[in-house]
């Protein structure tokens, strides 16, 4: 199937200008298209549309594309784990309730990757597109 990225002047809300890194990352964190800012990118919580409904930007470039978003998600999950573990230990020292702390940490390790998945995906698209746009047009 032929994929087209609609450009400036097509009446789709995109001006044709490449957004700055800060704008792209802000849109990514907010779960929006990094190119035009459209926020309707997910059919369900974990199912992303193939193309932006406003500007037509195709998100998945090739097989394995979402590995970058998995790395971002893993990093955030690990960060939450470390902060929760150290915070729980500091707040309850010297009598750390290890069973309760473990239960909280297990719950976080299940919930955080699921909750953060859409943000990780749009953040990855923004990062990848910004880096790639240095050598080719903003796709």
GROMACS .gro file of N, CA, C and O in nm:
model
  556
    1UNK      N    1   0.084  -0.118   0.000
    1UNK     CA    2   0.000   0.000   0.000
    1UNK      C    3   0.089   0.124   0.000
    1UNK      O    4   0.183   0.135   0.078
    2UNK      N    5   0.060   0.218  -0.086
    2UNK     CA    6   0.139   0.339  -0.097
    2UNK      C    7   0.105   0.434   0.017
    2UNK      O    8  -0.011   0.462   0.044
    3UNK      N    9   0.208   0.482   0.086
    3UNK     CA   10   0.189   0.576   0.196
    3UNK      C   11   0.232   0.713   0.148
    3UNK      O   12   0.338   0.729   0.091
    4UNK      N   13   0.148   0.811   0.172
    4UNK     CA   14   0.184   0.947   0.136
    4UNK      C   15   0.180   1.035   0.259
    4UNK      O   16   0.095   1.018   0.346
    5UNK      N   17   0.271   1.127   0.265
    5UNK     CA   18   0.272   1.226   0.372
    5UNK      C   19   0.228   1.357   0.311
    5UNK      O   20   0.299   1.415   0.229
    6UNK      N   21   0.112   1.403   0.348
    6UNK     CA   22   0.059   1.525   0.292
    6UNK      C   23   0.140   1.643   0.342
    6UNK      O   24   0.175   1.649   0.458
    7UNK      N   25   0.169   1.737   0.259
    7UNK     CA   26   0.254   1.849   0.296
    7UNK      C   27   0.177   1.975   0.320
    7UNK      O   28   0.056   1.976   0.339
    8UNK      N   29   0.248   2.087   0.312
    8UNK     CA   30   0.188   2.217   0.339
    8UNK      C   31   0.088   2.253   0.231
    8UNK      O   32   0.101   2.213   0.116
    9UNK      N   33  -0.012   2.326   0.271
    9UNK     CA   34  -0.109   2.377   0.176
    9UNK      C   35  -0.218   2.279   0.138
    9UNK      O   36  -0.295   2.303   0.047
   10UNK      N   37  -0.227   2.164   0.206
   10UNK     CA   38  -0.329   2.067   0.172
   10UNK      C   39  -0.453   2.082   0.258
   10UNK      O   40  -0.545   2.003   0.247
   11UNK      N   41  -0.456   2.181   0.347
   11UNK     CA   42  -0.573   2.203   0.430
   11UNK      C   43  -0.585   2.105   0.543
   11UNK      O   44  -0.691   2.084   0.599
   12UNK      N   45  -0.473   2.039   0.581
   12UNK     CA   46  -0.479   1.937   0.684
   12UNK      C   47  -0.430   1.986   0.820
   12UNK      O   48  -0.416   1.908   0.911
   13UNK      N   49  -0.401   2.114   0.835
   13UNK     CA   50  -0.361   2.167   0.964
   13UNK      C   51  -0.211   2.172   0.985
   13UNK      O   52  -0.164   2.222   1.085
   14UNK      N   53  -0.133   2.120   0.892
   14UNK     CA   54   0.011   2.122   0.907
   14UNK      C   55   0.068   2.232   0.819
   14UNK      O   56   0.037   2.242   0.701
   15UNK      N   57   0.154   2.314   0.875
   15UNK     CA   58   0.206   2.430   0.803
   15UNK      C   59   0.323   2.396   0.713
   15UNK      O   60   0.364   2.478   0.633
   16UNK      N   61   0.382   2.279   0.725
   16UNK     CA   62   0.496   2.241   0.644
   16UNK      C   63   0.629   2.273   0.709
   16UNK      O   64   0.732   2.233   0.659
   17UNK      N   65   0.630   2.344   0.819
   17UNK     CA   66   0.753   2.375   0.890
   17UNK      C   67   0.786   2.263   0.987
   17UNK      O   68   0.699   2.212   1.057
   18UNK      N   69   0.913   2.230   0.993
   18UNK     CA   70   0.958   2.129   1.088
   18UNK      C   71   0.953   2.189   1.229
   18UNK      O   72   1.010   2.295   1.252
   19UNK      N   73   0.887   2.122   1.325
   19UNK     CA   74   0.884   2.176   1.461
   19UNK      C   75   1.020   2.163   1.528
   19UNK      O   76   1.101   2.077   1.491
   20UNK      N   77   1.045   2.247   1.627
   20UNK     CA   78   1.171   2.239   1.701
   20UNK      C   79   1.174   2.112   1.784
   20UNK      O   80   1.072   2.046   1.804
   21UNK      N   81   1.294   2.080   1.834
   21UNK     CA   82   1.308   1.962   1.919
   21UNK      C   83   1.220   1.974   2.042
   21UNK      O   84   1.151   1.879   2.080
   22UNK      N   85   1.217   2.091   2.105
   22UNK     CA   86   1.137   2.110   2.226
   22UNK      C   87   0.988   2.092   2.195
   22UNK      O   88   0.916   2.025   2.269
   23UNK      N   89   0.943   2.150   2.084
   23UNK     CA   90   0.802   2.136   2.046
   23UNK      C   91   0.768   1.990   2.018
   23UNK      O   92   0.665   1.939   2.064
   24UNK      N   93   0.854   1.920   1.944
   24UNK     CA   94   0.831   1.779   1.914
   24UNK      C   95   0.827   1.693   2.039
   24UNK      O   96   0.740   1.607   2.054
   25UNK      N   97   0.921   1.718   2.131
   25UNK     CA   98   0.923   1.640   2.256
   25UNK      C   99   0.802   1.672   2.343
   25UNK      O  100   0.745   1.583   2.405
   26UNK      N  101   0.763   1.801   2.349
   26UNK     CA  102   0.644   1.836   2.427
   26UNK      C  103   0.521   1.766   2.371
   26UNK      O  104   0.440   1.710   2.446
   27UNK      N  105   0.507   1.768   2.239
   27UNK     CA  106   0.394   1.697   2.178
   27UNK      C  107   0.401   1.548   2.205
   27UNK      O  108   0.299   1.483   2.228
   28UNK      N  109   0.522   1.491   2.201
   28UNK     CA  110   0.537   1.349   2.230
   28UNK      C  111   0.496   1.314   2.371
   28UNK      O  112   0.426   1.215   2.395
   29UNK      N  113   0.538   1.394   2.468
   29UNK     CA  114   0.501   1.370   2.608
   29UNK      C  115   0.351   1.383   2.629
   29UNK      O  116   0.291   1.313   2.709
   30UNK      N  117   0.287   1.472   2.552
   30UNK     CA  118   0.143   1.491   2.563
   30UNK      C  119   0.064   1.390   2.481
   30UNK      O  120  -0.059   1.394   2.477
   31UNK      N  121   0.134   1.298   2.412
   31UNK     CA  122   0.066   1.194   2.333
   31UNK      C  123   0.010   1.245   2.202
   31UNK      O  124  -0.091   1.196   2.153
   32UNK      N  125   0.076   1.344   2.143
   32UNK     CA  126   0.029   1.405   2.019
   32UNK      C  127   0.128   1.379   1.906
   32UNK      O  128   0.242   1.341   1.929
   33UNK      N  129   0.082   1.401   1.785
   33UNK     CA  130   0.168   1.388   1.667
   33UNK      C  131   0.281   1.490   1.678
   33UNK      O  132   0.255   1.608   1.699
   34UNK      N  133   0.407   1.447   1.664
   34UNK     CA  134   0.517   1.543   1.678
   34UNK      C  135   0.524   1.644   1.564
   34UNK      O  136   0.582   1.751   1.580
   35UNK      N  137   0.463   1.616   1.452
   35UNK     CA  138   0.469   1.707   1.339
   35UNK      C  139   0.361   1.814   1.343
   35UNK      O  140   0.388   1.932   1.327
   36UNK      N  141   0.234   1.774   1.367
   36UNK     CA  142   0.124   1.872   1.359
   36UNK      C  143   0.053   1.896   1.492
   36UNK      O  144  -0.024   1.990   1.505
   37UNK      N  145   0.076   1.810   1.592
   37UNK     CA  146   0.014   1.829   1.723
   37UNK      C  147  -0.122   1.763   1.739
   37UNK      O  148  -0.187   1.781   1.841
   38UNK      N  149  -0.166   1.683   1.641
   38UNK     CA  150  -0.296   1.615   1.650
   38UNK      C  151  -0.292   1.515   1.766
   38UNK      O  152  -0.194   1.445   1.787
   39UNK      N  153  -0.400   1.506   1.841
   39UNK     CA  154  -0.403   1.420   1.958
   39UNK      C  155  -0.485   1.293   1.943
   39UNK      O  156  -0.506   1.224   2.040
   40UNK      N  157  -0.530   1.261   1.825
   40UNK     CA  158  -0.616   1.143   1.805
   40UNK      C  159  -0.534   1.030   1.744
   40UNK      O  160  -0.562   0.984   1.633
   41UNK      N  161  -0.433   0.980   1.818
   41UNK     CA  162  -0.339   0.884   1.761
   41UNK      C  163  -0.361   0.741   1.807
   41UNK      O  164  -0.294   0.651   1.757
   42UNK      N  165  -0.452   0.718   1.900
   42UNK     CA  166  -0.471   0.584   1.953
   42UNK      C  167  -0.616   0.540   1.938
   42UNK      O  168  -0.708   0.612   1.976
   43UNK      N  169  -0.635   0.418   1.880
   43UNK     CA  170  -0.768   0.358   1.873
   43UNK      C  171  -0.810   0.309   2.010
   43UNK      O  172  -0.922   0.327   2.053
   44UNK      N  173  -0.719   0.241   2.076
   44UNK     CA  174  -0.735   0.194   2.213
   44UNK      C  175  -0.609   0.235   2.287
   44UNK      O  176  -0.517   0.290   2.229
   45UNK      N  177  -0.601   0.205   2.414
   45UNK     CA  178  -0.488   0.250   2.494
   45UNK      C  179  -0.354   0.207   2.436
   45UNK      O  180  -0.257   0.283   2.436
   46UNK      N  181  -0.345   0.086   2.384
   46UNK     CA  182  -0.217   0.036   2.335
   46UNK      C  183  -0.211   0.022   2.184
   46UNK      O  184  -0.113  -0.026   2.131
   47UNK      N  185  -0.315   0.062   2.111
   47UNK     CA  186  -0.318   0.048   1.966
   47UNK      C  187  -0.310   0.185   1.901
   47UNK      O  188  -0.403   0.264   1.906
   48UNK      N  189  -0.196   0.209   1.835
   48UNK     CA  190  -0.173   0.337   1.770
   48UNK      C  191  -0.217   0.328   1.624
   48UNK      O  192  -0.203   0.225   1.559
   49UNK      N  193  -0.271   0.438   1.572
   49UNK     CA  194  -0.311   0.442   1.432
   49UNK      C  195  -0.186   0.438   1.344
   49UNK      O  196  -0.076   0.470   1.389
   50UNK      N  197  -0.201   0.397   1.219
   50UNK     CA  198  -0.087   0.389   1.127
   50UNK      C  199  -0.039   0.526   1.082
   50UNK      O  200   0.081   0.549   1.065
   51UNK      N  201  -0.133   0.616   1.058
   51UNK     CA  202  -0.101   0.749   1.007
   51UNK      C  203  -0.173   0.854   1.090
   51UNK      O  204  -0.283   0.832   1.139
   52UNK      N  205  -0.111   0.972   1.101
   52UNK     CA  206  -0.175   1.082   1.171
   52UNK      C  207  -0.301   1.123   1.095
   52UNK      O  208  -0.296   1.143   0.973
   53UNK      N  209  -0.415   1.136   1.163
   53UNK     CA  210  -0.538   1.173   1.092
   53UNK      C  211  -0.536   1.316   1.037
   53UNK      O  212  -0.611   1.346   0.945
   54UNK      N  213  -0.450   1.403   1.089
   54UNK     CA  214  -0.446   1.541   1.041
   54UNK      C  215  -0.343   1.560   0.929
   54UNK      O  216  -0.374   1.608   0.823
   55UNK      N  217  -0.216   1.524   0.955
   55UNK     CA  218  -0.110   1.554   0.857
   55UNK      C  219  -0.071   1.434   0.773
   55UNK      O  220   0.003   1.448   0.676
   56UNK      N  221  -0.117   1.314   0.807
   56UNK     CA  222  -0.089   1.196   0.727
   56UNK      C  223   0.048   1.134   0.750
   56UNK      O  224   0.087   1.044   0.678
   57UNK      N  225   0.122   1.180   0.850
   57UNK     CA  226   0.255   1.124   0.875
   57UNK      C  227   0.242   0.978   0.915
   57UNK      O  228   0.164   0.942   1.003
   58UNK      N  229   0.318   0.891   0.848
   58UNK     CA  230   0.317   0.748   0.879
   58UNK      C  231   0.413   0.725   0.995
   58UNK      O  232   0.526   0.773   0.993
   59UNK      N  233   0.369   0.652   1.096
   59UNK     CA  234   0.449   0.639   1.217
   59UNK      C  235   0.549   0.525   1.213
   59UNK      O  236   0.665   0.543   1.243
   60UNK      N  237   0.507   0.405   1.178
   60UNK     CA  238   0.597   0.289   1.184
   60UNK      C  239   0.675   0.281   1.053
   60UNK      O  240   0.621   0.251   0.948
   61UNK      N  241   0.804   0.305   1.060
   61UNK     CA  242   0.888   0.311   0.940
   61UNK      C  243   0.926   0.173   0.889
   61UNK      O  244   0.941   0.152   0.771
   62UNK      N  245   0.949   0.078   0.979
   62UNK     CA  246   0.990  -0.057   0.939
   62UNK      C  247   0.963  -0.153   1.053
   62UNK      O  248   0.929  -0.112   1.164
   63UNK      N  249   0.982  -0.280   1.023
   63UNK     CA  250   0.964  -0.381   1.127
   63UNK      C  251   1.066  -0.356   1.239
   63UNK      O  252   1.183  -0.330   1.213
   64UNK      N  253   1.023  -0.363   1.362
   64UNK     CA  254   1.110  -0.339   1.476
   64UNK      C  255   1.122  -0.193   1.515
   64UNK      O  256   1.201  -0.158   1.602
   65UNK      N  257   1.044  -0.107   1.450
   65UNK     CA  258   1.052   0.037   1.475
   65UNK      C  259   1.024   0.072   1.620
   65UNK      O  260   1.085   0.162   1.675
   66UNK      N  261   0.932   0.001   1.683
   66UNK     CA  262   0.888   0.037   1.819
   66UNK      C  263   0.985  -0.008   1.927
   66UNK      O  264   0.960   0.013   2.046
   67UNK      N  265   1.098  -0.067   1.891
   67UNK     CA  266   1.197  -0.106   1.990
   67UNK      C  267   1.245   0.015   2.069
   67UNK      O  268   1.268   0.007   2.191
   68UNK      N  269   1.259   0.128   2.003
   68UNK     CA  270   1.300   0.250   2.072
   68UNK      C  271   1.201   0.292   2.179
   68UNK      O  272   1.239   0.336   2.288
   69UNK      N  273   1.071   0.280   2.150
   69UNK     CA  274   0.971   0.316   2.251
   69UNK      C  275   0.974   0.218   2.367
   69UNK      O  276   0.948   0.256   2.482
   70UNK      N  277   1.007   0.091   2.338
   70UNK     CA  278   1.019  -0.007   2.447
   70UNK      C  279   1.136   0.027   2.538
   70UNK      O  280   1.128   0.012   2.660
   71UNK      N  281   1.246   0.076   2.479
   71UNK     CA  282   1.362   0.115   2.559
   71UNK      C  283   1.327   0.236   2.647
   71UNK      O  284   1.363   0.241   2.765
   72UNK      N  285   1.256   0.333   2.592
   72UNK     CA  286   1.212   0.449   2.670
   72UNK      C  287   1.122   0.403   2.784
   72UNK      O  288   1.139   0.444   2.899
   73UNK      N  289   1.027   0.316   2.754
   73UNK     CA  290   0.935   0.265   2.854
   73UNK      C  291   1.010   0.188   2.963
   73UNK      O  292   0.982   0.204   3.082
   74UNK      N  293   1.106   0.106   2.924
   74UNK     CA  294   1.185   0.031   3.020
   74UNK      C  295   1.266   0.124   3.110
   74UNK      O  296   1.274   0.104   3.231
   75UNK      N  297   1.325   0.229   3.052
   75UNK     CA  298   1.401   0.325   3.131
   75UNK      C  299   1.316   0.398   3.232
   75UNK      O  300   1.357   0.417   3.348
   76UNK      N  301   1.197   0.441   3.191
   76UNK     CA  302   1.106   0.508   3.284
   76UNK      C  303   1.061   0.412   3.394
   76UNK      O  304   1.058   0.449   3.513
   77UNK      N  305   1.031   0.290   3.358
   77UNK     CA  306   0.987   0.190   3.456
   77UNK      C  307   1.099   0.163   3.557
   77UNK      O  308   1.074   0.156   3.679
   78UNK      N  309   1.222   0.150   3.508
   78UNK     CA  310   1.335   0.128   3.598
   78UNK      C  311   1.355   0.248   3.690
   78UNK      O  312   1.381   0.232   3.809
   79UNK      N  313   1.341   0.368   3.636
   79UNK     CA  314   1.353   0.489   3.717
   79UNK      C  315   1.248   0.494   3.827
   79UNK      O  316   1.279   0.529   3.942
   80UNK      N  317   1.124   0.461   3.794
   80UNK     CA  318   1.017   0.458   3.894
   80UNK      C  319   1.047   0.354   4.000
   80UNK      O  320   1.027   0.377   4.120
   81UNK      N  321   1.099   0.238   3.959
   81UNK     CA  322   1.134   0.133   4.054
   81UNK      C  323   1.239   0.181   4.154
   81UNK      O  324   1.224   0.164   4.275
   82UNK      N  325   1.346   0.242   4.102
   82UNK     CA  326   1.454   0.288   4.190
   82UNK      C  327   1.405   0.396   4.286
   82UNK      O  328   1.433   0.391   4.406
   83UNK      N  329   1.329   0.493   4.234
   83UNK     CA  330   1.278   0.600   4.320
   83UNK      C  331   1.184   0.543   4.427
   83UNK      O  332   1.193   0.580   4.545
   84UNK      N  333   1.096   0.451   4.389
   84UNK     CA  334   1.003   0.392   4.486
   84UNK      C  335   1.076   0.306   4.589
   84UNK      O  336   1.044   0.311   4.709
   85UNK      N  337   1.175   0.230   4.545
   85UNK     CA  338   1.250   0.145   4.638
   85UNK      C  339   1.328   0.230   4.738
   85UNK      O  340   1.318   0.212   4.860
   86UNK      N  341   1.407   0.325   4.687
   86UNK     CA  342   1.487   0.409   4.776
   86UNK      C  343   1.397   0.495   4.864
   86UNK      O  344   1.420   0.509   4.984
   87UNK      N  345   1.291   0.552   4.805
   87UNK     CA  346   1.197   0.633   4.884
   87UNK      C  347   1.131   0.554   4.993
   87UNK      O  348   1.117   0.601   5.107
   88UNK      N  349   1.088   0.432   4.960
   88UNK     CA  350   1.025   0.347   5.061
   88UNK      C  351   1.121   0.309   5.173
   88UNK      O  352   1.082   0.306   5.291
   89UNK      N  353   1.246   0.284   5.136
   89UNK     CA  354   1.344   0.249   5.238
   89UNK      C  355   1.377   0.369   5.327
   89UNK      O  356   1.387   0.356   5.449
   90UNK      N  357   1.393   0.486   5.266
   90UNK     CA  358   1.427   0.606   5.344
   90UNK      C  359   1.313   0.644   5.438
   90UNK      O  360   1.336   0.679   5.555
   91UNK      N  361   1.189   0.637   5.388
   91UNK     CA  362   1.075   0.678   5.470
   91UNK      C  363   1.048   0.583   5.586
   91UNK      O  364   0.990   0.625   5.687
   92UNK      N  365   1.086   0.458   5.574
   92UNK     CA  366   1.053   0.360   5.680
   92UNK      C  367   1.175   0.308   5.755
   92UNK      O  368   1.162   0.216   5.836
   93UNK      N  369   1.292   0.363   5.728
   93UNK     CA  370   1.414   0.314   5.794
   93UNK      C  371   1.408   0.337   5.944
   93UNK      O  372   1.357   0.439   5.986
   94UNK      N  373   1.447   0.251   6.030
   94UNK     CA  374   1.522   0.128   6.015
   94UNK      C  375   1.435   0.002   6.005
   94UNK      O  376   1.486  -0.106   5.980
   95UNK      N  377   1.305   0.014   6.025
   95UNK     CA  378   1.217  -0.104   6.019
   95UNK      C  379   1.143  -0.106   5.887
   95UNK      O  380   1.022  -0.080   5.881
   96UNK      N  381   1.211  -0.141   5.781
   96UNK     CA  382   1.151  -0.141   5.647
   96UNK      C  383   1.055  -0.259   5.635
   96UNK      O  384   1.092  -0.374   5.659
   97UNK      N  385   0.929  -0.233   5.598
   97UNK     CA  386   0.833  -0.342   5.578
   97UNK      C  387   0.855  -0.406   5.440
   97UNK      O  388   0.791  -0.369   5.341
   98UNK      N  389   0.946  -0.501   5.433
   98UNK     CA  390   0.989  -0.554   5.304
   98UNK      C  391   0.875  -0.618   5.225
   98UNK      O  392   0.870  -0.603   5.102
   99UNK      N  393   0.786  -0.686   5.290
   99UNK     CA  394   0.675  -0.752   5.219
   99UNK      C  395   0.583  -0.647   5.154
   99UNK      O  396   0.545  -0.660   5.038
  100UNK      N  397   0.550  -0.543   5.229
  100UNK     CA  398   0.463  -0.438   5.175
  100UNK      C  399   0.534  -0.361   5.064
  100UNK      O  400   0.474  -0.329   4.960
  101UNK      N  401   0.662  -0.331   5.084
  101UNK     CA  402   0.739  -0.260   4.983
  101UNK      C  403   0.749  -0.342   4.856
  101UNK      O  404   0.734  -0.289   4.745
  102UNK      N  405   0.771  -0.472   4.870
  102UNK     CA  406   0.777  -0.560   4.753
  102UNK      C  407   0.643  -0.563   4.680
  102UNK      O  408   0.640  -0.559   4.556
  103UNK      N  409   0.533  -0.569   4.754
  103UNK     CA  410   0.401  -0.571   4.690
  103UNK      C  411   0.377  -0.441   4.612
  103UNK      O  412   0.327  -0.445   4.499
  104UNK      N  413   0.415  -0.328   4.670
  104UNK     CA  414   0.399  -0.200   4.601
  104UNK      C  415   0.485  -0.196   4.476
  104UNK      O  416   0.441  -0.153   4.368
  105UNK      N  417   0.609  -0.241   4.487
  105UNK     CA  418   0.700  -0.240   4.373
  105UNK      C  419   0.652  -0.332   4.260
  105UNK      O  420   0.661  -0.296   4.143
  106UNK      N  421   0.601  -0.449   4.295
  106UNK     CA  422   0.548  -0.539   4.192
  106UNK      C  423   0.429  -0.475   4.122
  106UNK      O  424   0.417  -0.480   3.999
  107UNK      N  425   0.341  -0.413   4.199
  107UNK     CA  426   0.228  -0.344   4.138
  107UNK      C  427   0.271  -0.232   4.044
  107UNK      O  428   0.217  -0.215   3.935
  108UNK      N  429   0.371  -0.154   4.086
  108UNK     CA  430   0.424  -0.048   4.000
  108UNK      C  431   0.486  -0.104   3.873
  108UNK      O  432   0.469  -0.048   3.764
  109UNK      N  433   0.560  -0.216   3.885
  109UNK     CA  434   0.626  -0.273   3.768
  109UNK      C  435   0.526  -0.332   3.668
  109UNK      O  436   0.558  -0.347   3.551
  110UNK      N  437   0.407  -0.361   3.714
  110UNK     CA  438   0.301  -0.406   3.623
  110UNK      C  439   0.228  -0.286   3.563
  110UNK      O  440   0.200  -0.284   3.443
  111UNK      N  441   0.201  -0.185   3.643
  111UNK     CA  442   0.119  -0.072   3.598
  111UNK      C  443   0.194   0.030   3.515
  111UNK      O  444   0.142   0.079   3.414
  112UNK      N  445   0.316   0.065   3.553
  112UNK     CA  446   0.387   0.174   3.486
  112UNK      C  447   0.409   0.148   3.337
  112UNK      O  448   0.381   0.237   3.256
  113UNK      N  449   0.458   0.032   3.295
  113UNK     CA  450   0.478   0.013   3.150
  113UNK      C  451   0.348   0.021   3.071
  113UNK      O  452   0.346   0.073   2.959
  114UNK      N  453   0.241  -0.027   3.128
  114UNK     CA  454   0.113  -0.022   3.059
  114UNK      C  455   0.061   0.121   3.049
  114UNK      O  456   0.016   0.166   2.944
  115UNK      N  457   0.070   0.196   3.158
  115UNK     CA  458   0.020   0.333   3.161
  115UNK      C  459   0.107   0.425   3.075
  115UNK      O  460   0.057   0.514   3.006
  116UNK      N  461   0.238   0.403   3.075
  116UNK     CA  462   0.330   0.491   3.004
  116UNK      C  463   0.345   0.456   2.855
  116UNK      O  464   0.404   0.533   2.779
  117UNK      N  465   0.293   0.343   2.811
  117UNK     CA  466   0.311   0.299   2.673
  117UNK      C  467   0.274   0.403   2.567
  117UNK      O  468   0.354   0.428   2.476
  118UNK      N  469   0.157   0.467   2.571
  118UNK     CA  470   0.126   0.566   2.468
  118UNK      C  471   0.224   0.683   2.466
  118UNK      O  472   0.263   0.730   2.359
  119UNK      N  473   0.265   0.728   2.582
  119UNK     CA  474   0.359   0.839   2.589
  119UNK      C  475   0.495   0.797   2.533
  119UNK      O  476   0.559   0.872   2.460
  120UNK      N  477   0.538   0.676   2.567
  120UNK     CA  478   0.666   0.626   2.516
  120UNK      C  479   0.664   0.618   2.364
  120UNK      O  480   0.762   0.651   2.297
  121UNK      N  481   0.552   0.575   2.306
  121UNK     CA  482   0.542   0.564   2.161
  121UNK      C  483   0.550   0.700   2.092
  121UNK      O  484   0.626   0.719   1.997
  122UNK      N  485   0.473   0.796   2.140
  122UNK     CA  486   0.474   0.927   2.075
  122UNK      C  487   0.605   1.001   2.102
  122UNK      O  488   0.655   1.073   2.016
  123UNK      N  489   0.664   0.979   2.218
  123UNK     CA  490   0.794   1.038   2.248
  123UNK      C  491   0.902   0.979   2.156
  123UNK      O  492   0.987   1.050   2.105
  124UNK      N  493   0.896   0.848   2.132
  124UNK     CA  494   0.991   0.784   2.041
  124UNK      C  495   0.976   0.838   1.899
  124UNK      O  496   1.076   0.866   1.832
  125UNK      N  497   0.853   0.853   1.853
  125UNK     CA  498   0.832   0.908   1.718
  125UNK      C  499   0.894   1.047   1.709
  125UNK      O  500   0.964   1.080   1.612
  126UNK      N  501   0.873   1.130   1.811
  126UNK     CA  502   0.928   1.266   1.810
  126UNK      C  503   1.081   1.264   1.808
  126UNK      O  504   1.143   1.338   1.731
  127UNK      N  505   1.142   1.182   1.893
  127UNK     CA  506   1.288   1.174   1.897
  127UNK      C  507   1.345   1.122   1.765
  127UNK      O  508   1.440   1.178   1.709
  128UNK      N  509   1.288   1.014   1.716
  128UNK     CA  510   1.339   0.952   1.593
  128UNK      C  511   1.324   1.046   1.475
  128UNK      O  512   1.414   1.060   1.393
  129UNK      N  513   1.211   1.111   1.463
  129UNK     CA  514   1.188   1.201   1.351
  129UNK      C  515   1.280   1.322   1.357
  129UNK      O  516   1.326   1.371   1.256
  130UNK      N  517   1.308   1.371   1.477
  130UNK     CA  518   1.398   1.486   1.487
  130UNK      C  519   1.540   1.448   1.444
  130UNK      O  520   1.604   1.522   1.370
  131UNK      N  521   1.587   1.335   1.491
  131UNK     CA  522   1.722   1.291   1.454
  131UNK      C  523   1.729   1.262   1.305
  131UNK      O  524   1.823   1.302   1.236
  132UNK      N  525   1.629   1.193   1.252
  132UNK     CA  526   1.630   1.158   1.110
  132UNK      C  527   1.614   1.281   1.021
  132UNK      O  528   1.666   1.284   0.910
  133UNK      N  529   1.546   1.383   1.068
  133UNK     CA  530   1.520   1.500   0.985
  133UNK      C  531   1.645   1.582   0.958
  133UNK      O  532   1.645   1.670   0.873
  134UNK      N  533   1.752   1.554   1.028
  134UNK     CA  534   1.877   1.624   1.000
  134UNK      C  535   1.933   1.585   0.865
  134UNK      O  536   2.006   1.661   0.804
  135UNK      N  537   1.900   1.464   0.817
  135UNK     CA  538   1.954   1.419   0.690
  135UNK      C  539   1.851   1.409   0.579
  135UNK      O  540   1.886   1.387   0.465
  136UNK      N  541   1.722   1.422   0.612
  136UNK     CA  542   1.618   1.414   0.511
  136UNK      C  543   1.501   1.502   0.552
  136UNK      O  544   1.493   1.545   0.666
  137UNK      N  545   1.407   1.528   0.463
  137UNK     CA  546   1.291   1.612   0.497
  137UNK      C  547   1.212   1.551   0.612
  137UNK      O  548   1.214   1.431   0.632
  138UNK      N  549   1.143   1.635   0.686
  138UNK     CA  550   1.064   1.590   0.801
  138UNK      C  551   0.949   1.506   0.750
  138UNK      O  552   0.854   1.557   0.693
  139UNK      N  553   0.957   1.378   0.769
  139UNK     CA  554   0.859   1.283   0.715
  139UNK      C  555   0.740   1.269   0.806
  139UNK      O  556   0.744   1.262   0.919
   0.00000   0.00000   0.00000
